[in-house]
CSV table of C-alpha atoms and ligand atoms in Angstrom, one decimal:
chain,number,residue,atom,x,y,z
A,1,UNK,CA,53.1,72.6,118.7
A,2,UNK,CA,56.8,72.5,117.4
A,3,UNK,CA,58.5,75.7,116.5
A,4,UNK,CA,58.5,74.5,112.8
A,5,UNK,CA,54.8,74.2,112.7
A,6,UNK,CA,54.4,77.8,114.2
A,7,UNK,CA,56.6,79.5,111.7
A,8,UNK,CA,56.4,79.4,107.9
A,9,UNK,CA,59.5,77.9,106.3
A,10,UNK,CA,60.6,79.1,103.0
A,11,UNK,CA,62.6,76.0,101.9
A,12,UNK,CA,65.3,77.1,99.4
A,13,UNK,CA,64.0,80.8,99.9
A,14,UNK,CA,61.6,79.9,97.1
A,15,UNK,CA,59.3,82.9,96.4
A,16,UNK,CA,61.0,85.1,98.9
A,17,UNK,CA,61.9,88.7,97.9
A,18,UNK,CA,65.1,89.5,100.1
A,19,UNK,CA,66.0,92.9,98.6
A,20,UNK,CA,65.8,95.4,95.8
A,21,UNK,CA,68.2,95.5,92.8
A,22,UNK,CA,68.6,97.9,89.9
A,23,UNK,CA,71.0,95.6,87.9
A,24,UNK,CA,68.6,93.2,86.1
A,25,UNK,CA,65.0,92.3,86.0
A,26,UNK,CA,63.9,88.6,85.4
A,27,UNK,CA,60.3,88.3,84.3
A,28,UNK,CA,59.0,84.8,84.1
A,29,UNK,CA,55.5,85.9,82.9
A,30,UNK,CA,56.8,87.7,80.0
A,31,UNK,CA,59.9,85.5,79.5
A,32,UNK,CA,62.1,88.6,79.6
A,33,UNK,CA,65.4,89.4,81.2
A,34,UNK,CA,66.6,93.1,81.2
A,35,UNK,CA,70.0,94.2,82.1
A,36,UNK,CA,69.6,97.9,83.7
A,37,UNK,CA,66.4,98.1,81.6
A,38,UNK,CA,67.8,96.7,78.2
A,39,UNK,CA,66.5,93.5,77.0
A,40,UNK,CA,69.4,91.0,77.1
A,41,UNK,CA,68.6,89.8,73.4
A,42,UNK,CA,69.1,93.3,72.0
A,43,UNK,CA,72.3,93.5,73.8
A,44,UNK,CA,73.6,90.2,72.6
A,45,UNK,CA,72.8,91.2,69.1
A,46,UNK,CA,74.0,94.7,69.1
A,47,UNK,CA,76.6,95.3,71.8
A,48,UNK,CA,80.1,93.9,72.8
A,49,UNK,CA,80.6,92.1,76.1
A,50,UNK,CA,82.8,94.9,77.1
A,51,UNK,CA,80.0,97.3,76.7
A,52,UNK,CA,77.7,95.1,78.7
A,53,UNK,CA,80.3,94.8,81.5
A,54,UNK,CA,80.3,98.5,81.7
A,55,UNK,CA,76.4,98.8,81.7
A,56,UNK,CA,76.3,96.3,84.7
A,57,UNK,CA,78.9,98.1,86.7
A,58,UNK,CA,78.0,101.6,86.0
A,59,UNK,CA,74.3,101.4,85.1
A,60,UNK,CA,74.5,103.0,81.6
A,61,UNK,CA,76.0,101.9,78.3
A,62,UNK,CA,79.4,103.6,77.8
A,63,UNK,CA,80.2,106.5,75.8
A,64,UNK,CA,83.0,105.8,73.0
A,65,UNK,CA,85.5,107.4,75.3
A,66,UNK,CA,84.5,105.4,78.4
A,67,UNK,CA,84.5,102.2,76.4
A,68,UNK,CA,87.9,102.9,75.1
A,69,UNK,CA,89.2,103.5,78.7
A,70,UNK,CA,87.5,100.2,79.9
A,71,UNK,CA,88.9,98.2,76.8
A,72,UNK,CA,92.5,99.6,77.3
A,73,UNK,CA,92.4,98.6,81.0
A,74,UNK,CA,91.0,95.1,80.2
A,75,UNK,CA,93.6,94.4,77.5
A,76,UNK,CA,96.4,95.7,79.8
A,77,UNK,CA,95.5,93.3,82.6
A,78,UNK,CA,95.1,90.0,80.5
A,79,UNK,CA,98.6,88.5,81.1
A,80,UNK,CA,98.7,85.3,83.3
A,81,UNK,CA,100.1,86.5,86.7
A,82,UNK,CA,103.3,84.5,87.1
A,83,UNK,CA,102.3,83.7,90.8
A,84,UNK,CA,98.8,82.6,89.8
A,85,UNK,CA,100.5,80.5,87.1
A,86,UNK,CA,102.8,78.8,89.7
A,87,UNK,CA,99.8,78.2,92.1
A,88,UNK,CA,97.8,76.6,89.1
A,89,UNK,CA,100.8,74.5,88.2
A,90,UNK,CA,100.9,73.1,91.7
A,91,UNK,CA,97.2,71.8,91.5
A,92,UNK,CA,96.9,68.4,90.2
A,93,UNK,CA,95.1,67.9,86.7
A,94,UNK,CA,92.5,65.7,88.6
A,95,UNK,CA,91.3,68.7,90.3
A,96,UNK,CA,88.1,70.2,88.7
A,97,UNK,CA,88.8,73.4,86.7
A,98,UNK,CA,86.3,75.2,88.8
A,99,UNK,CA,88.6,74.4,91.8
A,100,UNK,CA,91.3,76.0,89.9
A,101,UNK,CA,89.1,79.1,89.0
A,102,UNK,CA,88.3,79.3,92.7
A,103,UNK,CA,91.8,79.2,93.9
A,104,UNK,CA,93.1,81.6,91.3
A,105,UNK,CA,90.2,84.1,92.2
A,106,UNK,CA,91.5,84.0,95.7
A,107,UNK,CA,95.3,84.1,94.8
A,108,UNK,CA,94.4,87.3,92.7
A,109,UNK,CA,92.7,88.7,95.6
A,110,UNK,CA,95.4,88.1,98.0
A,111,UNK,CA,97.9,89.7,95.7
A,112,UNK,CA,95.7,92.8,94.9
A,113,UNK,CA,97.1,95.8,96.7
A,114,UNK,CA,93.5,97.2,97.2
A,115,UNK,CA,92.0,94.0,98.5
A,116,UNK,CA,91.0,95.7,101.9
A,117,UNK,CA,89.6,98.8,100.3
A,118,UNK,CA,85.9,98.3,99.6
A,119,UNK,CA,85.1,101.9,98.3
A,120,UNK,CA,83.1,101.9,95.2
A,121,UNK,CA,86.2,103.3,93.3
A,122,UNK,CA,88.5,100.5,94.5
A,123,UNK,CA,85.8,97.8,93.9
A,124,UNK,CA,85.6,98.9,90.2
A,125,UNK,CA,89.1,98.7,89.8
A,126,UNK,CA,89.4,95.1,91.4
A,127,UNK,CA,86.3,94.0,89.5
A,128,UNK,CA,87.9,95.1,86.2
A,129,UNK,CA,91.2,93.5,87.0
A,130,UNK,CA,89.8,90.2,88.1
A,131,UNK,CA,87.5,90.1,85.0
A,132,UNK,CA,90.6,90.9,82.8
A,133,UNK,CA,92.7,88.3,84.5
A,134,UNK,CA,90.4,85.4,84.5
A,135,UNK,CA,90.3,84.3,80.7
A,136,UNK,CA,94.1,83.5,81.0
A,137,UNK,CA,93.4,81.4,83.9
A,138,UNK,CA,90.6,79.5,82.2
A,139,UNK,CA,92.6,79.0,78.9
A,140,UNK,CA,95.9,78.1,80.6
A,141,UNK,CA,94.2,75.5,82.8
A,142,UNK,CA,92.8,73.8,79.8
A,143,UNK,CA,96.0,74.1,77.9
A,144,UNK,CA,98.1,72.6,80.8
A,145,UNK,CA,95.7,69.6,81.0
A,146,UNK,CA,96.4,69.0,77.2
A,147,UNK,CA,100.2,69.2,77.8
A,148,UNK,CA,100.3,72.7,76.0
A,149,UNK,CA,102.0,75.8,77.1
A,150,UNK,CA,100.2,79.0,77.7
A,151,UNK,CA,99.5,81.4,74.9
A,152,UNK,CA,100.3,85.1,75.3
A,153,UNK,CA,97.2,87.4,75.1
A,154,UNK,CA,96.9,89.7,72.0
A,155,UNK,CA,96.1,93.3,72.5
A,156,UNK,CA,94.8,93.7,69.0
A,157,UNK,CA,91.8,91.4,69.7
A,158,UNK,CA,88.6,92.1,71.7
A,159,UNK,CA,87.8,90.2,74.9
A,160,UNK,CA,86.0,87.3,73.2
A,161,UNK,CA,88.5,86.8,70.2
A,162,UNK,CA,91.5,87.0,72.7
A,163,UNK,CA,89.9,84.5,75.0
A,164,UNK,CA,89.5,82.0,72.2
A,165,UNK,CA,93.0,82.9,70.9
A,166,UNK,CA,94.6,82.1,74.6
A,167,UNK,CA,92.7,78.9,74.7
A,168,UNK,CA,93.5,77.5,71.4
A,169,UNK,CA,96.4,79.4,70.1
A,170,UNK,CA,94.8,80.2,66.8
A,171,UNK,CA,92.5,83.1,65.6
A,172,UNK,CA,88.8,81.9,65.8
A,173,UNK,CA,86.4,82.6,62.8
A,174,UNK,CA,84.3,85.7,63.2
A,175,UNK,CA,81.0,83.6,63.5
A,176,UNK,CA,82.7,81.6,66.4
A,177,UNK,CA,83.9,84.8,68.2
A,178,UNK,CA,80.2,86.2,67.9
A,179,UNK,CA,78.7,83.0,69.3
A,180,UNK,CA,81.1,83.1,72.1
A,181,UNK,CA,80.4,86.7,72.8
A,182,UNK,CA,76.8,86.0,72.9
A,183,UNK,CA,77.2,83.3,75.5
A,184,UNK,CA,79.3,85.8,77.7
A,185,UNK,CA,76.6,88.4,77.5
A,186,UNK,CA,73.7,86.0,78.3
A,187,UNK,CA,75.6,84.4,81.3
A,188,UNK,CA,76.7,87.8,82.6
A,189,UNK,CA,73.8,88.5,85.1
A,190,UNK,CA,70.7,87.0,86.4
A,191,UNK,CA,69.4,88.7,89.6
A,192,UNK,CA,69.5,86.8,92.9
A,193,UNK,CA,70.5,83.5,91.6
A,194,UNK,CA,72.4,81.1,94.2
A,195,UNK,CA,76.1,82.1,93.4
A,196,UNK,CA,74.9,85.9,93.2
A,197,UNK,CA,73.3,85.6,96.5
A,198,UNK,CA,76.3,83.9,97.9
A,199,UNK,CA,78.3,86.9,96.8
A,200,UNK,CA,75.9,89.2,98.4
A,201,UNK,CA,75.9,87.4,101.8
A,202,UNK,CA,79.6,87.4,102.0
A,203,UNK,CA,79.6,91.1,101.0
A,204,UNK,CA,77.2,91.7,103.8
A,205,UNK,CA,79.6,90.7,106.4
A,206,UNK,CA,81.8,93.5,104.9
A,207,UNK,CA,84.3,90.9,103.6
A,208,UNK,CA,86.2,92.0,100.5
A,209,UNK,CA,85.2,91.6,96.7
A,210,UNK,CA,87.6,88.7,96.0
A,211,UNK,CA,86.2,86.7,99.0
A,212,UNK,CA,82.6,87.4,97.7
A,213,UNK,CA,83.6,86.2,94.2
A,214,UNK,CA,85.5,83.2,95.5
A,215,UNK,CA,82.4,82.0,97.4
A,216,UNK,CA,80.4,82.6,94.4
A,217,UNK,CA,82.5,80.3,92.3
A,218,UNK,CA,82.0,77.7,94.9
A,219,UNK,CA,78.2,78.0,94.5
A,220,UNK,CA,78.4,78.1,90.8
A,221,UNK,CA,80.3,74.7,90.6
A,222,UNK,CA,77.1,72.9,91.6
A,223,UNK,CA,75.1,71.0,88.9
A,224,UNK,CA,72.0,72.5,89.9
A,225,UNK,CA,73.5,75.8,89.1
A,226,UNK,CA,76.4,76.6,86.7
A,227,UNK,CA,77.8,72.9,86.7
A,228,UNK,CA,74.7,72.1,84.5
A,229,UNK,CA,76.3,73.4,81.3
A,230,UNK,CA,78.9,70.7,81.6
A,231,UNK,CA,76.4,68.0,82.7
A,232,UNK,CA,74.4,68.4,79.5
A,233,UNK,CA,77.3,67.1,77.6
A,234,UNK,CA,77.6,64.0,79.9
A,235,UNK,CA,73.9,63.5,79.1
A,236,UNK,CA,74.5,63.7,75.3
A,237,UNK,CA,77.4,61.2,75.7
A,238,UNK,CA,75.1,58.8,77.7
A,239,UNK,CA,72.4,58.9,75.1
A,240,UNK,CA,74.9,58.4,72.3
A,241,UNK,CA,76.3,55.2,74.2
A,242,UNK,CA,72.6,54.0,75.1
A,243,UNK,CA,71.0,51.3,73.1
A,244,UNK,CA,67.9,52.0,71.2
A,245,UNK,CA,69.0,51.6,67.6
A,246,UNK,CA,70.2,54.4,65.3
A,247,UNK,CA,67.4,56.6,65.6
A,248,UNK,CA,68.4,59.3,67.9
A,249,UNK,CA,65.0,60.4,69.0
A,250,UNK,CA,64.1,56.7,70.0
A,251,UNK,CA,67.5,56.6,71.9
A,252,UNK,CA,66.8,59.9,73.7
A,253,UNK,CA,63.4,59.0,74.6
A,254,UNK,CA,64.5,55.6,76.0
A,255,UNK,CA,67.3,57.2,77.8
A,256,UNK,CA,65.0,59.8,79.3
A,257,UNK,CA,62.3,57.3,80.3
A,258,UNK,CA,65.2,55.3,82.2
A,259,UNK,CA,66.6,58.4,83.7
A,260,UNK,CA,63.3,59.8,85.0
A,261,UNK,CA,62.2,56.2,86.3
A,262,UNK,CA,65.5,56.4,88.3
A,263,UNK,CA,64.4,60.0,89.7
A,264,UNK,CA,67.4,61.6,88.0
A,265,UNK,CA,67.3,65.6,87.3
A,266,UNK,CA,67.8,66.1,83.8
A,267,UNK,CA,70.4,68.8,83.5
A,268,UNK,CA,70.0,71.7,81.4
A,269,UNK,CA,66.3,71.7,82.0
A,270,UNK,CA,64.0,73.4,84.5
A,271,UNK,CA,64.5,76.7,86.4
A,272,UNK,CA,63.4,78.0,89.7
A,273,UNK,CA,62.1,81.3,88.3
A,274,UNK,CA,61.2,80.6,84.7
A,275,UNK,CA,58.4,77.9,84.4
A,276,UNK,CA,57.5,78.5,80.8
A,277,UNK,CA,60.9,78.5,79.2
A,278,UNK,CA,64.2,80.5,79.8
A,279,UNK,CA,64.4,84.0,78.3
A,280,UNK,CA,68.0,83.5,77.1
A,281,UNK,CA,67.5,80.2,75.4
A,282,UNK,CA,66.3,81.2,72.1
A,283,UNK,CA,69.1,83.7,71.6
A,284,UNK,CA,71.7,81.0,72.7
A,285,UNK,CA,70.1,78.4,70.5
A,286,UNK,CA,70.5,80.6,67.5
A,287,UNK,CA,74.1,80.9,68.2
A,288,UNK,CA,74.2,77.0,68.6
A,289,UNK,CA,72.5,76.5,65.3
A,290,UNK,CA,75.2,78.6,63.7
A,291,UNK,CA,77.9,76.6,65.2
A,292,UNK,CA,76.3,73.5,64.1
A,293,UNK,CA,76.4,74.8,60.7
A,294,UNK,CA,79.8,76.1,60.9
A,295,UNK,CA,81.2,72.7,62.2
A,296,UNK,CA,79.0,70.7,60.2
A,297,UNK,CA,77.5,68.7,63.1
A,298,UNK,CA,73.8,68.1,62.3
A,299,UNK,CA,73.9,65.0,64.5
A,300,UNK,CA,74.2,67.4,67.4
A,301,UNK,CA,71.0,69.3,66.4
A,302,UNK,CA,69.1,66.1,66.1
A,303,UNK,CA,70.2,65.0,69.6
A,304,UNK,CA,69.3,68.5,71.0
A,305,UNK,CA,66.1,68.5,69.5
A,306,UNK,CA,65.3,64.8,70.4
A,307,UNK,CA,65.8,65.2,74.1
A,308,UNK,CA,64.2,68.6,74.1
A,309,UNK,CA,60.9,67.1,72.7
A,310,UNK,CA,61.3,63.9,74.9
A,311,UNK,CA,61.6,66.2,78.0
A,312,UNK,CA,58.5,68.2,76.8
A,313,UNK,CA,56.4,65.2,76.3
A,314,UNK,CA,57.4,63.5,79.6
A,315,UNK,CA,57.4,66.4,82.0
A,316,UNK,CA,56.6,69.7,80.1
A,317,UNK,CA,59.9,71.0,81.3
A,318,UNK,CA,61.6,73.4,79.2
A,319,UNK,CA,65.5,73.9,78.6
A,320,UNK,CA,67.5,76.6,80.4
A,321,UNK,CA,70.4,78.5,79.1
A,322,UNK,CA,72.9,75.7,80.1
A,323,UNK,CA,71.2,73.3,77.4
A,324,UNK,CA,72.2,75.2,74.3
A,325,UNK,CA,75.5,76.7,75.9
A,326,UNK,CA,77.1,73.3,76.7
A,327,UNK,CA,76.9,72.1,73.1
A,328,UNK,CA,78.1,75.3,71.8
A,329,UNK,CA,81.3,75.3,73.9
A,330,UNK,CA,81.8,71.7,72.9
A,331,UNK,CA,81.7,72.6,69.2
A,332,UNK,CA,84.1,75.4,69.8
A,333,UNK,CA,86.6,72.8,71.2
A,334,UNK,CA,86.4,73.3,74.8
A,335,UNK,CA,86.9,70.5,77.1
A,336,UNK,CA,83.6,69.8,79.0
A,337,UNK,CA,84.8,70.4,82.5
A,338,UNK,CA,85.9,73.9,81.1
A,339,UNK,CA,82.4,75.0,80.4
A,340,UNK,CA,81.5,76.1,84.1
A,341,UNK,CA,84.8,78.3,84.2
A,342,UNK,CA,83.7,80.1,81.1
A,343,UNK,CA,80.4,80.9,83.0
A,344,UNK,CA,82.6,82.2,85.8
A,345,UNK,CA,84.6,84.5,83.4
A,346,UNK,CA,81.3,86.0,82.3
A,347,UNK,CA,79.5,86.3,85.5
A,348,UNK,CA,82.4,87.9,87.4
A,349,UNK,CA,80.6,91.1,85.8
A,350,UNK,CA,77.2,90.4,87.4
A,351,UNK,CA,78.5,89.3,90.8
A,352,UNK,CA,80.8,92.3,91.1
A,353,UNK,CA,77.9,94.6,90.2
A,354,UNK,CA,75.8,93.0,93.0
A,355,UNK,CA,78.8,93.3,95.4
A,356,UNK,CA,78.8,97.0,94.8
A,357,UNK,CA,75.1,97.3,95.0
A,358,UNK,CA,75.1,95.3,98.3
A,359,UNK,CA,77.6,97.7,99.8
A,360,UNK,CA,75.5,100.8,98.8
A,361,UNK,CA,72.9,99.8,101.3
A,362,UNK,CA,74.3,97.1,103.3
A,363,UNK,CA,72.4,95.0,105.8
A,364,UNK,CA,74.0,91.8,107.3
A,365,UNK,CA,72.2,88.9,105.7
A,366,UNK,CA,71.2,86.5,108.6
A,367,UNK,CA,67.9,84.7,108.2
A,368,UNK,CA,66.4,82.8,111.0
A,369,UNK,CA,65.9,78.9,111.4
A,370,UNK,CA,63.2,77.0,113.1
A,371,UNK,CA,64.8,74.5,115.5
A,372,UNK,CA,63.3,71.0,115.3
A,373,UNK,CA,66.1,69.0,117.1
A,374,UNK,CA,66.0,67.4,120.6
A,375,UNK,CA,64.4,69.3,123.5
A,376,UNK,CA,66.7,70.6,126.0
A,377,UNK,CA,68.7,67.8,127.8
A,378,UNK,CA,71.6,67.6,130.3
A,379,UNK,CA,74.8,65.8,130.5
A,380,UNK,CA,74.0,64.4,133.9
B,1,COA,N1,64.6,67.0,85.4
B,1,COA,C1,63.7,66.3,86.1
B,1,COA,N2,62.7,66.6,86.8
B,1,COA,C2,62.8,68.1,87.1
B,1,COA,C3,63.7,69.0,86.7
B,1,COA,C4,64.7,68.2,85.8
B,1,COA,N3,65.7,69.1,85.3
B,1,COA,N4,63.5,70.2,87.1
B,1,COA,C5,62.4,70.1,87.7
B,1,COA,N5,61.9,68.8,87.9
B,1,COA,C6,60.8,68.4,88.5
B,1,COA,C7,61.1,68.0,90.0
B,1,COA,O1,61.5,66.9,90.2
B,1,COA,C8,59.7,68.5,90.4
B,1,COA,O2,58.8,67.2,90.4
B,1,COA,P1,57.8,66.7,91.5
B,1,COA,O3,56.8,67.8,91.7
B,1,COA,O4,57.3,65.5,90.9
B,1,COA,O5,58.8,66.5,92.7
B,1,COA,C9,59.1,69.5,89.7
B,1,COA,O6,59.7,69.2,88.3
B,1,COA,C10,59.2,70.8,90.2
B,1,COA,O7,60.6,71.0,90.2
B,1,COA,P2,61.3,71.8,91.5
B,1,COA,O8,62.4,70.9,92.0
B,1,COA,O9,60.3,72.3,92.5
B,1,COA,O10,62.1,73.0,90.8
B,1,COA,P3,63.0,73.9,91.5
B,1,COA,O11,62.6,75.2,91.2
B,1,COA,O12,63.2,73.4,93.0
B,1,COA,O13,64.4,73.5,90.7
B,1,COA,C11,66.3,73.5,89.4
B,1,COA,C12,65.0,74.2,89.9
B,1,COA,C13,67.0,74.3,88.3
B,1,COA,C14,66.9,73.2,90.5
B,1,COA,C15,65.8,72.2,88.6
B,1,COA,O14,64.9,72.4,87.6
B,1,COA,C16,66.9,71.2,88.3
B,1,COA,O15,67.5,70.4,89.0
B,1,COA,N6,67.3,71.5,86.9
B,1,COA,C17,68.5,70.6,86.5
B,1,COA,C18,69.7,71.4,86.8
B,1,COA,C19,69.9,72.6,85.9
B,1,COA,O16,69.8,72.5,84.7
B,1,COA,N7,70.4,73.8,86.5
B,1,COA,C20,70.6,75.0,85.9
B,1,COA,C21,69.6,75.9,86.2
B,1,COA,S1,69.8,77.4,85.4
C-alpha cells in the first residue's frame, strides 16, 4: 500500500481546523460573520473603519479617547514616504499594482526601526503605521499610471474620505465615502482564509510582521482569492463584448454557457466556506445599488442581476463579496487592477490582528505530506 493510501489527505486543507481564533467567526450555516462577536453588518452600518481596525487589534471597540488617539496616529502616518515613492517610481507601469503593493509593504518594513521587535506593543505600532501608509501607495500608484502626480493627504478627512481624496484629487460625495467605508469594513477580516493563513505561517517561524504581510499580499493576488474582484470586471467586459443581441440577460447567459462549457471558473462566485451565499454580499450589494443610483448606471445593475441569475440557474452557485465589490470600485473611478490593492489596504487590519494572535500562543506551522514519488533508487 502506498503512503498516500494509508494516510488521509486533506487537499487544500478543506475542512481542517488548524487553530482557535478570537478575531472573527464565520458561520456558513447561519450565513453570519462576526468580528470579535459583533455582526459585520452592524459594524458596517454604524461604525467607522477606524473603530473596526481598533476592534480587530484590541478585541473591544474603542472609547472616544482611544479612538481619538488611533485616529491621530493614523492621520500622522498618511504621507507617502519619499523612499517608498522612489522605489515605486522605479517599477514599470506594466507591473501589476499588487506587485507594487507587495514591494511597498516590504520597503516599509525594511525602513521601520522596530522591524525586529515582535512584542505586542511594537507589532501594534507597526500594524498601525503600515495601515496608515498603504492608502498613499495605492492612490499614488494609480495616479502615476495615469500620468498624474501624488496628492498630499488631508488631515481633516477620515480614513475613507482621505483615501478617495488621495486617489482622485477631489473630495468624494458623502454616499461614495460611505460605500467605500462599508467595503473596507467588509474586507477587513475573514478568519483563516489563504492570505491570513499565509501570514500566520510566516509568523509561526518568528519572522517579522512586515514579512508576514508581504507574503499575505502575494497570496491575496491570486484570482481564486482577492484577485477575483478585479476579475469580475473582466467578466463584465467580456459579456458586454459578447454577441447575443441587446438583451443583457441573453448575452450573460450565452457568455456563461460558453465559459462553463470551457470549464472556466466564474470569478466572484463560490466560496470555500459559504455554500449558501456569502454573509457579506447583501451589505455590499446595498452599497453597490447606491453607487449605481449615484452614478446613474442602471445598465450595470442589469448586468449584475443577469449573470447572478444565470449562474444560479446553471450551477446554483452564489456570489461572494468580490462580485458586488468589483463594480462598486469601478463606479467610484478606480482602475480595475487597483481593486485588489484596495482589499490589501483593508485586510492589513485583519492580517496584523492574526499575526499578533499567532504570536500569543505560537507553534511552528509545519504539516506533513504523503510521499508518492519514485521508490528509493541509487546513482550507480
Ligand atoms: N465557477 C464555476 N464553477 C465553480 C465555481 C465558480 N466560481 N466555484 C465552484 N465551482 C464548482 C467547481 O468547479 C466544482 O464543480 P465540480 O464538482 O463539478 O468539479 C464545485 O463547484 C465545487 O467547487 P470547489 O472547487 O470544490 O469549491 P472550492 O471550495 O474548492 O472553491 C473557490 C472555492 C472560491 C476557489 C471557487 O468557488 C472559485 O474558484 N471561485 C471563483 C474565484 C473567486 O471568486 N474567488 C473569491 C473567493 S472569496
